[in-house]
Amino acid sequence: MKILIVSDLHFGYNSQISGGSVEYGFEDKINDYDLVLIAGDTGEDYVTESLYLNRLRNKITGNTKICVVAGNHLGYNKVKLGNYENTKEHALLTLRQVYNDEVHFLENDILELNDYVIVGCCLYTDFSLNNDEIKDKYKAEYYINDFKYVKTMDFDESYIRNVTSEDYIKWHKRSVDFIQQACKKYKDKKIILLTHFLVTPKSISEKYVGNELNSFYCTNLEGLLEENNNKLLTQNNEITAKLNQITENFNTAISELNEYKSREESLTKLS
């Protein structure tokens, strides 16, 4: 099976910067692959996520299948008060309902494809990587924008609020349980685990080894993987050099745009 994996396209942000004409360089080649895996953060909400997934779906001319999982940015919403349509739950539920044909949106879901089973989820984190959960939860909630901008209304609640580190721990446990059950059920199949959050510290870029926020982005599921002897495909393992270069270019553009806005605000205050 010929597989392409990409991640962190951030279609919403990048469209704003490019004026809506963003291209990533692989879209016209998806029919060369049996399976395209998108490991999260395709868009920032249901609208931007579905806009991009529709674009890909319209390019499929053969038997190519596309599997997508959510990223931590799904549900970003900077309004202080929102309705259910602004929550992560609404985005997840709607995307799972809409994309279940050529494009499959997986959140604690599986897709059987010949001899393979794709097990997909965002995964989240339990903040255990650095063996200091309390400290790492506090730092994540202080530094990570998810906890400022992502809205949730979990199934056992009736009001909308910002996500918390405890939500991530609960969702992580739910996904780990699902992965374990899938591994037992499909033990005679080749299993591809598709997640947004890293499942082994071996995937952490050398540049970020030792970073105090690694426990937000990564948990250690090596024991589970070794126990089940499964093939691992997850974020940042096989992203193409071209996509990395494009991402770097967009990050540079964001930096320059922020610098310009900062200068503009300073001039406004002076005047």
PDB file of C-alpha atoms in Angstrom:
ATOM      1  CA  MET A   1       0.000   0.000   0.000  1.00  0.00           C
ATOM      2  CA  LYS A   2       1.299   3.433  -0.961  1.00  0.00           C
ATOM      3  CA  ILE A   3       0.690   5.961   1.829  1.00  0.00           C
ATOM      4  CA  LEU A   4       1.118   9.731   2.095  1.00  0.00           C
ATOM      5  CA  ILE A   5       1.023  11.397   5.504  1.00  0.00           C
ATOM      6  CA  VAL A   6       0.767  15.139   6.167  1.00  0.00           C
ATOM      7  CA  SER A   7      -0.079  17.191   9.218  1.00  0.00           C
ATOM      8  CA  ASP A   8      -0.696  20.681  10.610  1.00  0.00           C
ATOM      9  CA  LEU A   9      -1.900  22.315   7.408  1.00  0.00           C
ATOM     10  CA  HIS A  10      -3.732  25.030   9.405  1.00  0.00           C
ATOM     11  CA  PHE A  11      -5.820  25.913   6.401  1.00  0.00           C
ATOM     12  CA  GLY A  12      -7.727  28.684   8.171  1.00  0.00           C
ATOM     13  CA  TYR A  13      -4.681  30.634   9.343  1.00  0.00           C
ATOM     14  CA  ASN A  14      -2.712  30.081   6.182  1.00  0.00           C
ATOM     15  CA  SER A  15      -5.651  31.106   3.985  1.00  0.00           C
ATOM     16  CA  GLN A  16      -5.849  34.409   5.812  1.00  0.00           C
ATOM     17  CA  ILE A  17      -2.194  35.089   5.175  1.00  0.00           C
ATOM     18  CA  SER A  18      -2.266  34.057   1.517  1.00  0.00           C
ATOM     19  CA  GLY A  19      -5.620  35.653   0.705  1.00  0.00           C
ATOM     20  CA  GLY A  20      -7.419  32.307   0.398  1.00  0.00           C
ATOM     21  CA  SER A  21      -5.305  30.789  -2.380  1.00  0.00           C
ATOM     22  CA  VAL A  22      -3.105  28.528  -0.233  1.00  0.00           C
ATOM     23  CA  GLU A  23      -1.802  25.352  -1.884  1.00  0.00           C
ATOM     24  CA  TYR A  24       0.381  22.755  -0.188  1.00  0.00           C
ATOM     25  CA  GLY A  25       1.896  21.036  -3.185  1.00  0.00           C
ATOM     26  CA  PHE A  26       0.512  17.534  -2.708  1.00  0.00           C
ATOM     27  CA  GLU A  27      -3.198  17.927  -3.507  1.00  0.00           C
ATOM     28  CA  ASP A  28      -2.900  17.104  -7.219  1.00  0.00           C
ATOM     29  CA  LYS A  29      -0.889  13.977  -6.381  1.00  0.00           C
ATOM     30  CA  ILE A  30      -3.283  12.295  -3.959  1.00  0.00           C
ATOM     31  CA  ASN A  31      -4.535   9.883  -6.632  1.00  0.00           C
ATOM     32  CA  ASP A  32      -1.015   8.442  -6.778  1.00  0.00           C
ATOM     33  CA  TYR A  33      -1.599   7.015  -3.294  1.00  0.00           C
ATOM     34  CA  ASP A  34      -3.856   4.314  -1.899  1.00  0.00           C
ATOM     35  CA  LEU A  35      -4.173   6.114   1.400  1.00  0.00           C
ATOM     36  CA  VAL A  36      -3.671   9.715   2.518  1.00  0.00           C
ATOM     37  CA  LEU A  37      -3.358  10.293   6.265  1.00  0.00           C
ATOM     38  CA  ILE A  38      -3.852  13.780   7.704  1.00  0.00           C
ATOM     39  CA  ALA A  39      -2.644  13.832  11.295  1.00  0.00           C
ATOM     40  CA  GLY A  40      -4.630  16.742  12.659  1.00  0.00           C
ATOM     41  CA  ASP A  41      -4.904  20.535  12.621  1.00  0.00           C
ATOM     42  CA  THR A  42      -6.241  20.653   9.081  1.00  0.00           C
ATOM     43  CA  GLY A  43      -8.329  23.667  10.032  1.00  0.00           C
ATOM     44  CA  GLU A  44      -9.269  25.594  13.148  1.00  0.00           C
ATOM     45  CA  ASP A  45     -13.027  24.948  13.183  1.00  0.00           C
ATOM     46  CA  TYR A  46     -15.728  23.039  11.328  1.00  0.00           C
ATOM     47  CA  VAL A  47     -15.850  25.610   8.510  1.00  0.00           C
ATOM     48  CA  THR A  48     -12.145  25.751   7.651  1.00  0.00           C
ATOM     49  CA  GLU A  49     -11.705  22.008   8.195  1.00  0.00           C
ATOM     50  CA  SER A  50     -14.603  21.116   5.897  1.00  0.00           C
ATOM     51  CA  LEU A  51     -13.573  23.646   3.243  1.00  0.00           C
ATOM     52  CA  TYR A  52     -10.218  21.946   2.870  1.00  0.00           C
ATOM     53  CA  LEU A  53     -11.525  18.383   3.127  1.00  0.00           C
ATOM     54  CA  ASN A  54     -14.094  19.159   0.422  1.00  0.00           C
ATOM     55  CA  ARG A  55     -11.283  20.404  -1.795  1.00  0.00           C
ATOM     56  CA  LEU A  56      -9.418  17.121  -1.351  1.00  0.00           C
ATOM     57  CA  ARG A  57     -12.530  14.987  -1.813  1.00  0.00           C
ATOM     58  CA  ASN A  58     -13.266  16.699  -5.118  1.00  0.00           C
ATOM     59  CA  LYS A  59      -9.795  15.780  -6.374  1.00  0.00           C
ATOM     60  CA  ILE A  60     -10.253  12.038  -5.856  1.00  0.00           C
ATOM     61  CA  THR A  61     -10.728  10.256  -9.173  1.00  0.00           C
ATOM     62  CA  GLY A  62      -9.907   6.673  -8.214  1.00  0.00           C
ATOM     63  CA  ASN A  63      -9.930   4.499  -5.108  1.00  0.00           C
ATOM     64  CA  THR A  64      -7.823   6.728  -2.869  1.00  0.00           C
ATOM     65  CA  LYS A  65      -9.004   6.912   0.728  1.00  0.00           C
ATOM     66  CA  ILE A  66      -8.292   9.848   3.016  1.00  0.00           C
ATOM     67  CA  CYS A  67      -8.249   9.523   6.809  1.00  0.00           C
ATOM     68  CA  VAL A  68      -8.230  12.591   9.027  1.00  0.00           C
ATOM     69  CA  VAL A  69      -7.999  13.080  12.778  1.00  0.00           C
ATOM     70  CA  ALA A  70      -8.637  16.210  14.791  1.00  0.00           C
ATOM     71  CA  GLY A  71      -5.881  18.447  16.109  1.00  0.00           C
ATOM     72  CA  ASN A  72      -5.733  20.476  19.272  1.00  0.00           C
ATOM     73  CA  HIS A  73      -6.643  23.617  17.286  1.00  0.00           C
ATOM     74  CA  LEU A  74     -10.051  22.277  16.248  1.00  0.00           C
ATOM     75  CA  GLY A  75     -12.621  24.413  18.039  1.00  0.00           C
ATOM     76  CA  TYR A  76     -10.569  27.610  18.282  1.00  0.00           C
ATOM     77  CA  ASN A  77     -12.992  30.420  18.911  1.00  0.00           C
ATOM     78  CA  LYS A  78     -11.948  33.806  20.266  1.00  0.00           C
ATOM     79  CA  VAL A  79     -15.441  34.931  21.247  1.00  0.00           C
ATOM     80  CA  LYS A  80     -15.868  35.048  25.023  1.00  0.00           C
ATOM     81  CA  LEU A  81     -19.353  33.548  24.951  1.00  0.00           C
ATOM     82  CA  GLY A  82     -20.497  31.171  22.256  1.00  0.00           C
ATOM     83  CA  ASN A  83     -23.188  28.671  21.425  1.00  0.00           C
ATOM     84  CA  TYR A  84     -22.920  24.927  20.858  1.00  0.00           C
ATOM     85  CA  GLU A  85     -21.973  25.456  17.204  1.00  0.00           C
ATOM     86  CA  ASN A  86     -18.711  27.058  18.399  1.00  0.00           C
ATOM     87  CA  THR A  87     -17.594  24.088  20.490  1.00  0.00           C
ATOM     88  CA  LYS A  88     -15.115  21.308  19.835  1.00  0.00           C
ATOM     89  CA  GLU A  89     -17.891  18.744  20.359  1.00  0.00           C
ATOM     90  CA  HIS A  90     -20.007  20.232  17.582  1.00  0.00           C
ATOM     91  CA  ALA A  91     -17.054  20.263  15.189  1.00  0.00           C
ATOM     92  CA  LEU A  92     -16.154  16.638  15.987  1.00  0.00           C
ATOM     93  CA  LEU A  93     -19.714  15.346  15.732  1.00  0.00           C
ATOM     94  CA  THR A  94     -20.432  17.137  12.463  1.00  0.00           C
ATOM     95  CA  LEU A  95     -17.145  16.182  10.807  1.00  0.00           C
ATOM     96  CA  ARG A  96     -17.625  12.512  11.740  1.00  0.00           C
ATOM     97  CA  GLN A  97     -21.123  12.561  10.247  1.00  0.00           C
ATOM     98  CA  VAL A  98     -20.181  14.361   7.033  1.00  0.00           C
ATOM     99  CA  TYR A  99     -16.906  12.606   6.219  1.00  0.00           C
ATOM    100  CA  ASN A 100     -17.443   8.856   6.089  1.00  0.00           C
ATOM    101  CA  ASP A 101     -16.979   7.992   2.402  1.00  0.00           C
ATOM    102  CA  GLU A 102     -13.836   8.767   0.370  1.00  0.00           C
ATOM    103  CA  VAL A 103     -12.762  11.005   3.246  1.00  0.00           C
ATOM    104  CA  HIS A 104     -13.053   9.549   6.747  1.00  0.00           C
ATOM    105  CA  PHE A 105     -12.864  11.726   9.846  1.00  0.00           C
ATOM    106  CA  LEU A 106     -11.800   9.523  12.752  1.00  0.00           C
ATOM    107  CA  GLU A 107     -12.137  10.353  16.433  1.00  0.00           C
ATOM    108  CA  ASN A 108     -11.897   7.113  18.375  1.00  0.00           C
ATOM    109  CA  ASP A 109     -12.944   5.396  15.156  1.00  0.00           C
ATOM    110  CA  ILE A 110     -11.498   2.778  12.849  1.00  0.00           C
ATOM    111  CA  LEU A 111     -11.432   2.221   9.114  1.00  0.00           C
ATOM    112  CA  GLU A 112     -10.831  -1.266   7.730  1.00  0.00           C
ATOM    113  CA  LEU A 113      -8.977  -1.173   4.428  1.00  0.00           C
ATOM    114  CA  ASN A 114      -7.998  -4.552   2.989  1.00  0.00           C
ATOM    115  CA  ASP A 115      -5.380  -6.027   5.353  1.00  0.00           C
ATOM    116  CA  TYR A 116      -5.049  -2.764   7.267  1.00  0.00           C
ATOM    117  CA  VAL A 117      -6.980  -1.154  10.072  1.00  0.00           C
ATOM    118  CA  ILE A 118      -6.541   2.575  10.614  1.00  0.00           C
ATOM    119  CA  VAL A 119      -7.151   3.526  14.250  1.00  0.00           C
ATOM    120  CA  GLY A 120      -7.630   7.270  14.500  1.00  0.00           C
ATOM    121  CA  CYS A 121      -7.957   9.823  17.279  1.00  0.00           C
ATOM    122  CA  CYS A 122      -6.550  13.187  18.340  1.00  0.00           C
ATOM    123  CA  LEU A 123      -5.240  11.444  21.511  1.00  0.00           C
ATOM    124  CA  TYR A 124      -4.568  14.554  23.627  1.00  0.00           C
ATOM    125  CA  THR A 125      -2.284  14.073  26.645  1.00  0.00           C
ATOM    126  CA  ASP A 126      -2.129  13.068  30.298  1.00  0.00           C
ATOM    127  CA  PHE A 127       0.832  15.382  31.133  1.00  0.00           C
ATOM    128  CA  SER A 128       2.824  12.432  32.465  1.00  0.00           C
ATOM    129  CA  LEU A 129       5.890  12.637  30.212  1.00  0.00           C
ATOM    130  CA  ASN A 130       8.055  14.683  32.605  1.00  0.00           C
ATOM    131  CA  ASN A 131       6.740  12.960  35.767  1.00  0.00           C
ATOM    132  CA  ASP A 132       5.461  16.286  37.103  1.00  0.00           C
ATOM    133  CA  GLU A 133       1.785  16.417  36.134  1.00  0.00           C
ATOM    134  CA  ILE A 134       0.727  19.298  38.397  1.00  0.00           C
ATOM    135  CA  LYS A 135       3.515  21.624  37.242  1.00  0.00           C
ATOM    136  CA  ASP A 136       3.096  20.688  33.562  1.00  0.00           C
ATOM    137  CA  LYS A 137      -0.673  21.188  33.656  1.00  0.00           C
ATOM    138  CA  TYR A 138      -0.180  24.658  35.118  1.00  0.00           C
ATOM    139  CA  LYS A 139       2.412  25.618  32.512  1.00  0.00           C
ATOM    140  CA  ALA A 140       0.291  24.305  29.646  1.00  0.00           C
ATOM    141  CA  GLU A 141      -2.775  26.247  30.776  1.00  0.00           C
ATOM    142  CA  TYR A 142      -0.634  29.381  31.046  1.00  0.00           C
ATOM    143  CA  TYR A 143       1.263  29.129  27.745  1.00  0.00           C
ATOM    144  CA  ILE A 144      -0.941  27.096  25.357  1.00  0.00           C
ATOM    145  CA  ASN A 145      -3.690  28.971  23.507  1.00  0.00           C
ATOM    146  CA  ASP A 146      -6.040  25.971  23.519  1.00  0.00           C
ATOM    147  CA  PHE A 147      -7.020  26.816  27.074  1.00  0.00           C
ATOM    148  CA  LYS A 148      -7.860  30.386  26.120  1.00  0.00           C
ATOM    149  CA  TYR A 149      -9.714  29.850  22.858  1.00  0.00           C
ATOM    150  CA  VAL A 150     -11.132  26.320  22.522  1.00  0.00           C
ATOM    151  CA  LYS A 151     -14.731  26.007  23.700  1.00  0.00           C
ATOM    152  CA  THR A 152     -16.250  22.799  25.010  1.00  0.00           C
ATOM    153  CA  MET A 153     -19.592  21.552  26.267  1.00  0.00           C
ATOM    154  CA  ASP A 154     -18.926  18.000  27.335  1.00  0.00           C
ATOM    155  CA  PHE A 155     -21.720  15.461  27.358  1.00  0.00           C
ATOM    156  CA  ASP A 156     -22.170  15.556  31.135  1.00  0.00           C
ATOM    157  CA  GLU A 157     -22.464  19.342  31.221  1.00  0.00           C
ATOM    158  CA  SER A 158     -25.024  21.865  30.044  1.00  0.00           C
ATOM    159  CA  TYR A 159     -22.918  25.012  29.693  1.00  0.00           C
ATOM    160  CA  ILE A 160     -20.110  26.193  27.400  1.00  0.00           C
ATOM    161  CA  ARG A 161     -16.662  26.920  28.768  1.00  0.00           C
ATOM    162  CA  ASN A 162     -12.989  26.886  27.795  1.00  0.00           C
ATOM    163  CA  VAL A 163     -11.231  23.529  27.784  1.00  0.00           C
ATOM    164  CA  THR A 164      -9.002  22.645  30.732  1.00  0.00           C
ATOM    165  CA  SER A 165      -6.069  20.317  31.279  1.00  0.00           C
ATOM    166  CA  GLU A 166      -8.451  17.927  33.032  1.00  0.00           C
ATOM    167  CA  ASP A 167     -10.481  17.674  29.823  1.00  0.00           C
ATOM    168  CA  TYR A 168      -7.350  16.659  27.946  1.00  0.00           C
ATOM    169  CA  ILE A 169      -6.523  14.001  30.534  1.00  0.00           C
ATOM    170  CA  LYS A 170     -10.068  12.598  30.358  1.00  0.00           C
ATOM    171  CA  TRP A 171     -10.105  12.570  26.546  1.00  0.00           C
ATOM    172  CA  HIS A 172      -6.627  11.012  26.478  1.00  0.00           C
ATOM    173  CA  LYS A 173      -7.716   8.140  28.727  1.00  0.00           C
ATOM    174  CA  ARG A 174     -10.800   7.590  26.570  1.00  0.00           C
ATOM    175  CA  SER A 175      -8.643   7.368  23.434  1.00  0.00           C
ATOM    176  CA  VAL A 176      -6.015   5.088  25.014  1.00  0.00           C
ATOM    177  CA  ASP A 177      -8.786   2.711  26.099  1.00  0.00           C
ATOM    178  CA  PHE A 178     -10.153   2.760  22.555  1.00  0.00           C
ATOM    179  CA  ILE A 179      -6.722   2.047  21.060  1.00  0.00           C
ATOM    180  CA  GLN A 180      -6.225  -0.894  23.413  1.00  0.00           C
ATOM    181  CA  GLN A 181      -9.621  -2.348  22.518  1.00  0.00           C
ATOM    182  CA  ALA A 182      -8.941  -1.929  18.799  1.00  0.00           C
ATOM    183  CA  CYS A 183      -5.565  -3.659  19.115  1.00  0.00           C
ATOM    184  CA  LYS A 184      -7.201  -6.639  20.809  1.00  0.00           C
ATOM    185  CA  LYS A 185     -10.038  -6.825  18.309  1.00  0.00           C
ATOM    186  CA  TYR A 186      -7.807  -6.561  15.238  1.00  0.00           C
ATOM    187  CA  LYS A 187      -4.735  -8.420  16.520  1.00  0.00           C
ATOM    188  CA  ASP A 188      -4.433 -10.342  13.246  1.00  0.00           C
ATOM    189  CA  LYS A 189      -4.500  -7.175  11.117  1.00  0.00           C
ATOM    190  CA  LYS A 190      -1.860  -4.602  10.261  1.00  0.00           C
ATOM    191  CA  ILE A 191      -2.761  -1.624  12.423  1.00  0.00           C
ATOM    192  CA  ILE A 192      -1.902   1.953  11.568  1.00  0.00           C
ATOM    193  CA  LEU A 193      -2.266   4.286  14.526  1.00  0.00           C
ATOM    194  CA  LEU A 194      -3.024   7.823  13.368  1.00  0.00           C
ATOM    195  CA  THR A 195      -2.907  10.522  16.040  1.00  0.00           C
ATOM    196  CA  HIS A 196      -2.196  14.215  16.296  1.00  0.00           C
ATOM    197  CA  PHE A 197      -0.379  14.160  19.629  1.00  0.00           C
ATOM    198  CA  LEU A 198       2.868  12.221  19.699  1.00  0.00           C
ATOM    199  CA  VAL A 199       2.852   8.738  21.186  1.00  0.00           C
ATOM    200  CA  THR A 200       6.579   8.374  21.862  1.00  0.00           C
ATOM    201  CA  PRO A 201       9.286  10.842  22.929  1.00  0.00           C
ATOM    202  CA  LYS A 202      11.412   9.394  20.117  1.00  0.00           C
ATOM    203  CA  SER A 203       9.307  11.512  17.738  1.00  0.00           C
ATOM    204  CA  ILE A 204      10.225  14.777  19.448  1.00  0.00           C
ATOM    205  CA  SER A 205      12.426  16.879  17.190  1.00  0.00           C
ATOM    206  CA  GLU A 206      15.996  17.249  18.431  1.00  0.00           C
ATOM    207  CA  LYS A 207      15.386  20.992  18.563  1.00  0.00           C
ATOM    208  CA  TYR A 208      12.738  20.530  21.272  1.00  0.00           C
ATOM    209  CA  VAL A 209      14.234  17.736  23.380  1.00  0.00           C
ATOM    210  CA  GLY A 210      14.028  18.839  27.020  1.00  0.00           C
ATOM    211  CA  ASN A 211      11.368  21.501  26.380  1.00  0.00           C
ATOM    212  CA  GLU A 212       9.168  21.898  29.439  1.00  0.00           C
ATOM    213  CA  LEU A 213       6.004  21.847  27.296  1.00  0.00           C
ATOM    214  CA  ASN A 214       6.738  18.443  25.752  1.00  0.00           C
ATOM    215  CA  SER A 215       4.319  16.768  28.154  1.00  0.00           C
ATOM    216  CA  PHE A 216       1.529  18.712  26.451  1.00  0.00           C
ATOM    217  CA  TYR A 217       2.440  17.544  22.961  1.00  0.00           C
ATOM    218  CA  CYS A 218       3.566  14.005  23.757  1.00  0.00           C
ATOM    219  CA  THR A 219       2.763  10.986  25.908  1.00  0.00           C
ATOM    220  CA  ASN A 220       4.681   7.748  26.056  1.00  0.00           C
ATOM    221  CA  LEU A 221       2.683   4.826  24.667  1.00  0.00           C
ATOM    222  CA  GLU A 222       5.737   2.777  23.727  1.00  0.00           C
ATOM    223  CA  GLY A 223       4.648  -0.057  26.013  1.00  0.00           C
ATOM    224  CA  LEU A 224       1.288  -0.325  24.278  1.00  0.00           C
ATOM    225  CA  LEU A 225       2.915  -0.206  20.850  1.00  0.00           C
ATOM    226  CA  GLU A 226       5.530  -2.827  21.684  1.00  0.00           C
ATOM    227  CA  GLU A 227       2.928  -5.074  23.286  1.00  0.00           C
ATOM    228  CA  ASN A 228       0.838  -5.055  20.133  1.00  0.00           C
ATOM    229  CA  ASN A 229       3.739  -4.887  17.658  1.00  0.00           C
ATOM    230  CA  ASN A 230       1.837  -2.416  15.486  1.00  0.00           C
ATOM    231  CA  LYS A 231       2.984  -0.057  12.768  1.00  0.00           C
ATOM    232  CA  LEU A 232       3.060   3.508  14.010  1.00  0.00           C
ATOM    233  CA  LEU A 233       2.280   6.462  11.814  1.00  0.00           C
ATOM    234  CA  THR A 234       1.814   9.709  13.629  1.00  0.00           C
ATOM    235  CA  GLN A 235       2.469  13.422  13.361  1.00  0.00           C
ATOM    236  CA  ASN A 236       5.929  14.591  12.311  1.00  0.00           C
ATOM    237  CA  ASN A 237       7.253  11.159  11.297  1.00  0.00           C
ATOM    238  CA  GLU A 238       6.949  11.279   7.506  1.00  0.00           C
ATOM    239  CA  ILE A 239       5.920  14.818   6.551  1.00  0.00           C
ATOM    240  CA  THR A 240       7.507  15.810   3.276  1.00  0.00           C
ATOM    241  CA  ALA A 241      10.368  18.310   3.090  1.00  0.00           C
ATOM    242  CA  LYS A 242       8.286  20.461   0.771  1.00  0.00           C
ATOM    243  CA  LEU A 243       5.490  20.751   3.322  1.00  0.00           C
ATOM    244  CA  ASN A 244       8.010  21.621   6.031  1.00  0.00           C
ATOM    245  CA  GLN A 245       9.421  24.386   3.823  1.00  0.00           C
ATOM    246  CA  ILE A 246       5.935  25.744   3.127  1.00  0.00           C
ATOM    247  CA  THR A 247       5.134  25.686   6.850  1.00  0.00           C
ATOM    248  CA  GLU A 248       8.380  27.536   7.568  1.00  0.00           C
ATOM    249  CA  ASN A 249       7.477  30.149   4.971  1.00  0.00           C
ATOM    250  CA  PHE A 250       4.033  30.641   6.522  1.00  0.00           C
ATOM    251  CA  ASN A 251       5.525  30.917  10.012  1.00  0.00           C
ATOM    252  CA  THR A 252       7.884  33.581   8.708  1.00  0.00           C
ATOM    253  CA  ALA A 253       4.935  35.405   7.173  1.00  0.00           C
ATOM    254  CA  ILE A 254       3.025  35.222  10.473  1.00  0.00           C
ATOM    255  CA  SER A 255       6.048  36.592  12.338  1.00  0.00           C
ATOM    256  CA  GLU A 256       6.408  39.464   9.878  1.00  0.00           C
ATOM    257  CA  LEU A 257       2.679  40.207  10.040  1.00  0.00           C
ATOM    258  CA  ASN A 258       2.735  40.283  13.857  1.00  0.00           C
ATOM    259  CA  GLU A 259       5.785  42.541  13.799  1.00  0.00           C
ATOM    260  CA  TYR A 260       4.005  44.893  11.397  1.00  0.00           C
ATOM    261  CA  LYS A 261       0.889  44.982  13.608  1.00  0.00           C
ATOM    262  CA  SER A 262       3.035  45.649  16.663  1.00  0.00           C
ATOM    263  CA  ARG A 263       4.726  48.614  14.966  1.00  0.00           C
ATOM    264  CA  GLU A 264       1.361  49.893  13.777  1.00  0.00           C
ATOM    265  CA  GLU A 265      -0.080  49.724  17.310  1.00  0.00           C
ATOM    266  CA  SER A 266       2.977  51.544  18.690  1.00  0.00           C
ATOM    267  CA  LEU A 267       2.583  54.320  16.128  1.00  0.00           C
ATOM    268  CA  THR A 268      -1.120  54.596  16.966  1.00  0.00           C
ATOM    269  CA  LYS A 269      -0.328  55.036  20.684  1.00  0.00           C
ATOM    270  CA  LEU A 270       2.282  57.686  19.885  1.00  0.00           C
ATOM    271  CA  SER A 271      -0.156  59.639  17.785  1.00  0.00           C
TER     272      SER A 271
END
